[in-house]
mmCIF file of C-alpha atoms in Angstrom:
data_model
loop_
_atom_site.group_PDB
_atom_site.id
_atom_site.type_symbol
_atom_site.label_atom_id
_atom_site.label_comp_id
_atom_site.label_asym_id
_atom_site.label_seq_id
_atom_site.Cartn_x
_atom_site.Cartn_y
_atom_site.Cartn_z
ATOM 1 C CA UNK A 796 -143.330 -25.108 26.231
ATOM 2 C CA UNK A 797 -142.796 -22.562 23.597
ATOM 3 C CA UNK A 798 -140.291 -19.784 22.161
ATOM 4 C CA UNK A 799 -140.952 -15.961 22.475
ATOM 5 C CA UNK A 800 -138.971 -13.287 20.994
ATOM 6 C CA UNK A 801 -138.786 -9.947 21.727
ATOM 7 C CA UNK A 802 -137.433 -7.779 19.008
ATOM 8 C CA UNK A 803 -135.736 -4.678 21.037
ATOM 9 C CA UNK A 804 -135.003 -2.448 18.045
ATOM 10 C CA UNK A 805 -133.832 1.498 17.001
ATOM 11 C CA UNK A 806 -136.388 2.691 14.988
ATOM 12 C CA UNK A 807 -134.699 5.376 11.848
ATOM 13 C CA UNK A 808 -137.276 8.439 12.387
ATOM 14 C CA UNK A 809 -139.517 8.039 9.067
ATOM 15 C CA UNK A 810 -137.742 5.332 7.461
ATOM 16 C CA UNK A 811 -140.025 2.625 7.129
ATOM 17 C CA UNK A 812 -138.273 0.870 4.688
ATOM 18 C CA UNK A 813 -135.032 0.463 6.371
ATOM 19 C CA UNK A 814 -136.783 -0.495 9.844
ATOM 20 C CA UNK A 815 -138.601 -3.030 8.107
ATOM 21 C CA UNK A 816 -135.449 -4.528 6.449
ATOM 22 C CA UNK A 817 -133.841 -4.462 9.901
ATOM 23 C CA UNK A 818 -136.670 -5.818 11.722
ATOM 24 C CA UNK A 819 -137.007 -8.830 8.985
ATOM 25 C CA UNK A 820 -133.031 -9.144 9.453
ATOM 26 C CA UNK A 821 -133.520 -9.998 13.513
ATOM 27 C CA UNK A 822 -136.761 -12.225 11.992
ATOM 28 C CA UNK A 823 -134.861 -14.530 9.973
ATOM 29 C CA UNK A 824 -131.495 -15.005 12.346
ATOM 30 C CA UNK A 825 -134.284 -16.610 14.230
ATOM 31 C CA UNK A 826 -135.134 -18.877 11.643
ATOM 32 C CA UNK A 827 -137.939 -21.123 13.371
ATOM 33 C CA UNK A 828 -136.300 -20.784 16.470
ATOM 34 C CA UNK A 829 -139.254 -18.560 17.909
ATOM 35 C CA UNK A 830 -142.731 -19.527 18.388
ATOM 36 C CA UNK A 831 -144.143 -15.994 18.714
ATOM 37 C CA UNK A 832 -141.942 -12.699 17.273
ATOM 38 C CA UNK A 833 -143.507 -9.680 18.884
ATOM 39 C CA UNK A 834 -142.323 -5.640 17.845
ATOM 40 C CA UNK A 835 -142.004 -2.241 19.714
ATOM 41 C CA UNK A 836 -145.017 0.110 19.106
ATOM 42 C CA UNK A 837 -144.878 2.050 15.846
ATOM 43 C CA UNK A 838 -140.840 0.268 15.056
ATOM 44 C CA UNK A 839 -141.550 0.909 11.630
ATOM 45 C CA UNK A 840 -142.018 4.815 11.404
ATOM 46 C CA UNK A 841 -140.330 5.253 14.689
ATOM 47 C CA UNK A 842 -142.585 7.376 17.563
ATOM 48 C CA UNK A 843 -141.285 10.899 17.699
ATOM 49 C CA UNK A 844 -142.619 12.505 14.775
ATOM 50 C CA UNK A 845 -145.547 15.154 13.600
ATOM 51 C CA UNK A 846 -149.271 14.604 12.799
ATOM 52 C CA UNK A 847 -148.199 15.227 9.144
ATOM 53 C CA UNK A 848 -145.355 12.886 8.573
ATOM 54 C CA UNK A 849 -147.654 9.771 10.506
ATOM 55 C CA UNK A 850 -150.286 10.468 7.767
ATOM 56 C CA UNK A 851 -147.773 9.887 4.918
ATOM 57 C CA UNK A 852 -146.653 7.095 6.410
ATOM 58 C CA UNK A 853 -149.584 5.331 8.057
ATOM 59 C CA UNK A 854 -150.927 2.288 6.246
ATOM 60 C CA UNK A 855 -154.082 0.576 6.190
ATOM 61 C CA UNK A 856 -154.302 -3.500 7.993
ATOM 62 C CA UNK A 857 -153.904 -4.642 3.977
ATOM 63 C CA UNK A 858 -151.096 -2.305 3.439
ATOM 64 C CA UNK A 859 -147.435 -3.105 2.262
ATOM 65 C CA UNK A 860 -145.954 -3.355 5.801
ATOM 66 C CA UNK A 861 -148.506 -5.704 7.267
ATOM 67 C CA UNK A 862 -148.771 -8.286 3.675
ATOM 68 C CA UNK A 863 -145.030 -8.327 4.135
ATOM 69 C CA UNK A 864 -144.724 -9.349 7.421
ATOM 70 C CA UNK A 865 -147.547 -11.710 7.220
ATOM 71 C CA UNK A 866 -145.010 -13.308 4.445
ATOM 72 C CA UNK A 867 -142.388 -13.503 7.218
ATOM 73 C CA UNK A 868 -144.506 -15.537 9.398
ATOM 74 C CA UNK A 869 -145.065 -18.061 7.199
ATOM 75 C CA UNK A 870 -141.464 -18.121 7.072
ATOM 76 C CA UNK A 871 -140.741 -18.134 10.126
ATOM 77 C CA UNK A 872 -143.631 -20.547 11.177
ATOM 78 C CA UNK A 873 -144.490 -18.200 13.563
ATOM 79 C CA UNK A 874 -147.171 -15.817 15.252
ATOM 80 C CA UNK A 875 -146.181 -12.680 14.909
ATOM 81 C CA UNK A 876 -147.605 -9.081 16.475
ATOM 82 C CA UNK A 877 -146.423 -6.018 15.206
ATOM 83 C CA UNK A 878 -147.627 -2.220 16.100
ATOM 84 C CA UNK A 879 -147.831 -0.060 13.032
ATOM 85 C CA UNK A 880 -150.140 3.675 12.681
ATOM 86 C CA UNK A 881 -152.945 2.619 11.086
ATOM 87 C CA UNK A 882 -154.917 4.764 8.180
ATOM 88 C CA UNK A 883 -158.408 4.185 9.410
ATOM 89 C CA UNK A 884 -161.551 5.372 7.643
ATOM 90 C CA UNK A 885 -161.729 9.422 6.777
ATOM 91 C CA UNK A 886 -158.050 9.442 7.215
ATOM 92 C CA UNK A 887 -157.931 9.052 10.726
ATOM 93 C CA UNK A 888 -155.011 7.340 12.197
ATOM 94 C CA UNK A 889 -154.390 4.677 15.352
ATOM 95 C CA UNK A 890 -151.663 3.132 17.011
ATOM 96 C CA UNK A 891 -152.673 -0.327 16.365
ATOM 97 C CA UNK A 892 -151.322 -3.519 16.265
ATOM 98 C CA UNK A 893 -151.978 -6.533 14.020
ATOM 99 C CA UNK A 894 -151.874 -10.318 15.554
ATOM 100 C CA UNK A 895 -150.619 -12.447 12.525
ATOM 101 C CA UNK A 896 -151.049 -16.299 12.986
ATOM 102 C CA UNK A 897 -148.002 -18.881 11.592
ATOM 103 C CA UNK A 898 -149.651 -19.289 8.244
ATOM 104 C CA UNK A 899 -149.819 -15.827 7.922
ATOM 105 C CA UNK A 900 -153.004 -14.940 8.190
ATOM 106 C CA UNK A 901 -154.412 -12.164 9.808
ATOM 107 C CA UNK A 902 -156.064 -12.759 13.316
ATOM 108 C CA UNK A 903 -156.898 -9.352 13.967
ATOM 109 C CA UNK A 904 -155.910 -5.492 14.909
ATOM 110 C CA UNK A 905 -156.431 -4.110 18.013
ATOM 111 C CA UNK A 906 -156.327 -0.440 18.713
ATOM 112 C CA UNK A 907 -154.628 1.911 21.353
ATOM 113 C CA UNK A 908 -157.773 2.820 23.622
ATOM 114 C CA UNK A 909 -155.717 4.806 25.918
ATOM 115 C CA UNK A 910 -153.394 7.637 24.411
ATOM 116 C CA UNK A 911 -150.587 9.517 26.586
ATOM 117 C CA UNK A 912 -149.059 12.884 26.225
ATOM 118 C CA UNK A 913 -149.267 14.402 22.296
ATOM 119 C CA UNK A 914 -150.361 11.121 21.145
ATOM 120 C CA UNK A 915 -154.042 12.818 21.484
ATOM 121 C CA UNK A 916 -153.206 15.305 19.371
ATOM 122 C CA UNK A 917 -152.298 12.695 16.528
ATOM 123 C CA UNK A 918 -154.451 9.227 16.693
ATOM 124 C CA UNK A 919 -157.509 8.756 17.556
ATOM 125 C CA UNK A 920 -158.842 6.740 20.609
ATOM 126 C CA UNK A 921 -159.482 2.961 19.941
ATOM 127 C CA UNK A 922 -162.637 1.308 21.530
ATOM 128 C CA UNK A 923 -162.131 0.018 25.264
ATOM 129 C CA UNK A 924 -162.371 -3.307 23.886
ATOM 130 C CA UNK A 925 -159.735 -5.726 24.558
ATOM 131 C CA UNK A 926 -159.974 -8.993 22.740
ATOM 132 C CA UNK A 927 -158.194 -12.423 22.959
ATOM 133 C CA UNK A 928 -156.678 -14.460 20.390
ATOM 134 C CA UNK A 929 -156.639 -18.052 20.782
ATOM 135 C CA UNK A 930 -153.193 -19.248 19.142
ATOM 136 C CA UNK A 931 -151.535 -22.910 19.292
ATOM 137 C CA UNK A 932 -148.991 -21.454 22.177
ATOM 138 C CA UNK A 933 -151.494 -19.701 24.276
ATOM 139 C CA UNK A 934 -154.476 -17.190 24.867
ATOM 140 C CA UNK A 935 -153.130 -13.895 24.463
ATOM 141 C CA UNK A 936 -154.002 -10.274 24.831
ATOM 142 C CA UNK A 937 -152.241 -6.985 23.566
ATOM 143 C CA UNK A 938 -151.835 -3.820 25.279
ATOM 144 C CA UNK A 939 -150.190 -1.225 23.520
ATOM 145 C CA UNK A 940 -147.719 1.086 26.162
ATOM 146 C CA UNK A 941 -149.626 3.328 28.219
ATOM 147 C CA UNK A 942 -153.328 0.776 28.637
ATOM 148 C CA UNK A 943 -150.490 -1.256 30.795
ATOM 149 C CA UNK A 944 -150.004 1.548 33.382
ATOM 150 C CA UNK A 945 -153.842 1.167 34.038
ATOM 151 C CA UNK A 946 -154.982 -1.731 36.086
ATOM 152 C CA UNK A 947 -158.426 -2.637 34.433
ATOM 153 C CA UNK A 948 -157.585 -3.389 31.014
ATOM 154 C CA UNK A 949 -155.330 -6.165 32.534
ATOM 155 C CA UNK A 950 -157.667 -7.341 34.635
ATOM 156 C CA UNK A 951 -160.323 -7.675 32.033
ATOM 157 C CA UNK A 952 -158.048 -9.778 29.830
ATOM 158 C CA UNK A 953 -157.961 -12.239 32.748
ATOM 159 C CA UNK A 954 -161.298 -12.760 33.375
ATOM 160 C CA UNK A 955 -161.928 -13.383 29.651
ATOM 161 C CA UNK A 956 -159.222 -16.402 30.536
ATOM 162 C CA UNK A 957 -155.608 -14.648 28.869
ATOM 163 C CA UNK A 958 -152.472 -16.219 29.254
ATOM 164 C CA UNK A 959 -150.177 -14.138 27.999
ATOM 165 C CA UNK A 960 -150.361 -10.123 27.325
ATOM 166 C CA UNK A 961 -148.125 -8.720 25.068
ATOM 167 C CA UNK A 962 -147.136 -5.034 25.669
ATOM 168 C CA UNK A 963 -145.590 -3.277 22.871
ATOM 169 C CA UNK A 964 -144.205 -0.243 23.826
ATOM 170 C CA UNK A 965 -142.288 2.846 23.332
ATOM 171 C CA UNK A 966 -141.214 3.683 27.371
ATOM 172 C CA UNK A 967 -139.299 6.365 28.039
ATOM 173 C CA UNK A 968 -135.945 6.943 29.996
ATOM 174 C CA UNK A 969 -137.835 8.933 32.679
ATOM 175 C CA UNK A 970 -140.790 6.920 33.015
ATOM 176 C CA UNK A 971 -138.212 3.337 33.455
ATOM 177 C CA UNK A 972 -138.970 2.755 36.722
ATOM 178 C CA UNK A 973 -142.370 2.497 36.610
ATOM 179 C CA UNK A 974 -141.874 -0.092 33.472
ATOM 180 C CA UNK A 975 -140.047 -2.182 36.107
ATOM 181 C CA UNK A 976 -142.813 -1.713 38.861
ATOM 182 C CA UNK A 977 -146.169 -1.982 36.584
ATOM 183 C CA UNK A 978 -145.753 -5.203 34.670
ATOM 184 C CA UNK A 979 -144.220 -7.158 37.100
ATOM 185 C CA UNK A 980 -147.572 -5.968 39.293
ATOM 186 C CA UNK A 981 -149.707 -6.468 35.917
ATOM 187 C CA UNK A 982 -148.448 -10.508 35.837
ATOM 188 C CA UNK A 983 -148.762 -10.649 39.835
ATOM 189 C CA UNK A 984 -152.409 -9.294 40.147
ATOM 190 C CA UNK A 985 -153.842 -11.123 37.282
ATOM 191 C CA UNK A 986 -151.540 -14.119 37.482
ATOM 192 C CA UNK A 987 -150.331 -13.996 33.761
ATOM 193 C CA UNK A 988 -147.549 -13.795 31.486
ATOM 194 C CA UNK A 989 -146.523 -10.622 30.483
ATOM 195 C CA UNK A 990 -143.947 -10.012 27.320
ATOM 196 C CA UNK A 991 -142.711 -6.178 27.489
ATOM 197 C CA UNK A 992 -141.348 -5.199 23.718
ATOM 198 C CA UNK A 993 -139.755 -1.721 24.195
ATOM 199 C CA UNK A 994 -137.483 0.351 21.529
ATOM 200 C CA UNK A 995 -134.540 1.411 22.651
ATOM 201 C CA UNK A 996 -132.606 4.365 21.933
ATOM 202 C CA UNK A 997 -134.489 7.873 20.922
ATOM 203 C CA UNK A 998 -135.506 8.472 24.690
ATOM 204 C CA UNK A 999 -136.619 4.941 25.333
ATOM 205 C CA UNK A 1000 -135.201 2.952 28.235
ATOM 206 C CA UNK A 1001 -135.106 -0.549 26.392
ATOM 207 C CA UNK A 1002 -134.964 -3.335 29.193
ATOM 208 C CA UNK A 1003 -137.944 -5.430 26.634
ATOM 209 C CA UNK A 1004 -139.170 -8.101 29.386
ATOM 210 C CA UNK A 1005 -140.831 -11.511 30.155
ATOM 211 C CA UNK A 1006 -142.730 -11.481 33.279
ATOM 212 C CA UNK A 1007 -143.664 -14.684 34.569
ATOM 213 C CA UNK A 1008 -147.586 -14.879 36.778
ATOM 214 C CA UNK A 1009 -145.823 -14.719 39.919
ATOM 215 C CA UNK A 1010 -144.114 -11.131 39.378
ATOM 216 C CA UNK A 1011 -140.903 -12.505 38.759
ATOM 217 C CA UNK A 1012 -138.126 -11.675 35.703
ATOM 218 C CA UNK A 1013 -137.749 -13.925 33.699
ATOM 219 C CA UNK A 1014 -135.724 -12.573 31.373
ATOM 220 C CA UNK A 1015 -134.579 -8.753 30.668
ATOM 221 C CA UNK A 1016 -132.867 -6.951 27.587
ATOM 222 C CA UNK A 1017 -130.235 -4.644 27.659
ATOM 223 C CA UNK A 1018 -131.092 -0.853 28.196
ATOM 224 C CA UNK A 1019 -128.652 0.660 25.886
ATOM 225 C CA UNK A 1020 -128.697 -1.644 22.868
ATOM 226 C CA UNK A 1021 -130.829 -3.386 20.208
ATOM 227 C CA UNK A 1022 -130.986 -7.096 21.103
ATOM 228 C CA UNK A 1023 -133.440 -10.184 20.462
ATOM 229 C CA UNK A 1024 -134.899 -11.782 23.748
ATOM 230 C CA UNK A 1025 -135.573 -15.214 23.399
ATOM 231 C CA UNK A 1026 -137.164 -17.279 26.227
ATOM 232 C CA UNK A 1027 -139.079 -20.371 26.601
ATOM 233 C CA UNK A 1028 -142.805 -20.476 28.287
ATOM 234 C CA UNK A 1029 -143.859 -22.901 30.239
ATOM 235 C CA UNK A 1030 -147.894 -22.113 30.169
ATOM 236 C CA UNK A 1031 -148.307 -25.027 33.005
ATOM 237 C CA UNK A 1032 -146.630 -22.784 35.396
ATOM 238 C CA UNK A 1033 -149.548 -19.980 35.570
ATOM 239 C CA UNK A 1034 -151.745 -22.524 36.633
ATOM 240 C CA UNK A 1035 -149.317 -23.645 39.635
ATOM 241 C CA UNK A 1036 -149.790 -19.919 39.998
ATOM 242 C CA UNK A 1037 -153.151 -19.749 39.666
ATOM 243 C CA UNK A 1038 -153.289 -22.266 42.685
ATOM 244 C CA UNK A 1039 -151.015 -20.829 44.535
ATOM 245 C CA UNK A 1040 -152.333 -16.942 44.485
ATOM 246 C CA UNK A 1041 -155.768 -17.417 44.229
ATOM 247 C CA UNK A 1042 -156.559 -13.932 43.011
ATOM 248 C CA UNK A 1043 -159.239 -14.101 40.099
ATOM 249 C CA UNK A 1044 -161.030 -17.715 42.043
ATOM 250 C CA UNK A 1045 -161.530 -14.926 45.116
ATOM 251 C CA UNK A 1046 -162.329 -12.143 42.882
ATOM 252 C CA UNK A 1047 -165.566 -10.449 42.934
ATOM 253 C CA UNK A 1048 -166.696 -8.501 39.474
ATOM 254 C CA UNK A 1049 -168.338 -6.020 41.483
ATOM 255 C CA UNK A 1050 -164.919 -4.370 41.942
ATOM 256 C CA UNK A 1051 -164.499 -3.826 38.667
ATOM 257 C CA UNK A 1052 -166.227 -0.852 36.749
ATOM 258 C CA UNK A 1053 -169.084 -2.630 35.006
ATOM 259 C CA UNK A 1054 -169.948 -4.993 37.347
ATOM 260 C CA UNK A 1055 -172.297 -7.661 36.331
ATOM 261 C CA UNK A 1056 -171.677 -7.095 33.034
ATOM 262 C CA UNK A 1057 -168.154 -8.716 33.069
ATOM 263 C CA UNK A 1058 -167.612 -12.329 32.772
ATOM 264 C CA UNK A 1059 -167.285 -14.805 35.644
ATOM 265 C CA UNK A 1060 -163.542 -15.418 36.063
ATOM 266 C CA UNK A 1061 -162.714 -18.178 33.341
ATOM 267 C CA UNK A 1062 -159.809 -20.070 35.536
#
């Protein structure tokens, strides 16, 4: 068993001081309460701004933002996974996230391969590439937002063995019912945890989520307010699942686009 939090949180347009401080805030009323602290997509510059203000605020993976939190962790004694817009090379930007371990170091970034709305017109497109990282608690994957509301990039995460995918998000108020249908089916159809991390607020519809690998709740924020979601996972539970829906035994890689060039389920 081990402690998630989910860090629901109001992101101050362009402030990315002040998010930070609030986001560290939630961080240490944990203390070492949590195993794993995962943030909303882009918390710390907030979502709804223009191409030029997310270039004077994006930060490279060794920026300020990212050695700070990776300070926190050790803190905390926890992993943590935090979206942020990335400065890449040539100035480009990303919606990325970075997967920091309990000694804080830095297990990796992972970049948003699919981009919704305006977002093209701002970041570029990561690589379909969907890695997992091997932590004490679990295997887990990150999707950022809108790659949940696609079935494969799930899907591949499973067969490479996941155990938990974290979805940090920015979900609107007119899109919240298909947050409620898609990663409840995301956790059913690939028999995994799923841990929604939504803003709330600013046109989001807040309700951050664990999903347990038989589609059910297991435990919802508010949709109004900023809140921490703590919840204990029992990782011995997805394999009941696993035995009970056998999904990826009975699965056949030919259904998926690349066919032989996927792994063999790793169950």
């Amino acid at each position: 068993m081990f402690q998630v939090a989910a860090i629901q949180i109001t992101p101050i347009l362009g402030d990315v001081q002040a998010n930070l401080k609030r986001g560290i805030q939630f961080m240490r009323q944990l203390g070492q309460e949590a195993d794993l602290i995962v943030f909303p997509e882009l918390w710390t510059t907030g979502y709804y701004l223009s191409k030029q203000v997310f270039q004077q605020l994006a930060e490279t993976r060794d920026g300020p933002t990212i050695n700070q939190l990776r300070e926190e962790a050790r803190r905390a004694k926890a992993v943590v996974i935090s979206s942020f817009a990335e400065k890449g090379p040539e100035n480009q930007l990303f919606i990325s996230a970075a997967i920091i371990d309990q000694n804080g170091e830095l297990l990796g970034v992972v970049r948003k391969s699919l981009l919704w709305g305006r977002e093209s017109e701002i970041f570029k497109k990561g690589e379909i590439k969907y890695p997992i990282f091997e932590t004490e608690q679990a295997k887990i994957g990150v999707l950022i937002c809108y790659e949940m509301e696609f079935p494969e990039p799930s899907r591949l995460l499973a067969l490479e063995g996941v155990e938990l995918i974290i979805c940090p998000s920015v979900w609107s108020v007119s899109a919240s019912r298909r947050w409620d249908i898609q990663l409840p089916a995301r956790a059913l159809d690939n028999t995994v945890f799923i841990l929604g991390v939504n803003t709330v607020g600013n046109n989001s519809c807040g309700k951050s989520k664990l999903v347990g690998p038989m589609g059910d709740i297991l435990a919802e924020a508010s949709d109004a307010r900023e809140e921490v979601l703590l919840r204990a996972v029992d990782i011995q539970s997805l394999y009941w699942a696993r035995d009970e829906n056998r999904y990826l035994e009975d699965y056949r890689t030919k259904l998926t686009p690349g066919g032989s060039t996927i792994p063999t389920p790793i169950i």
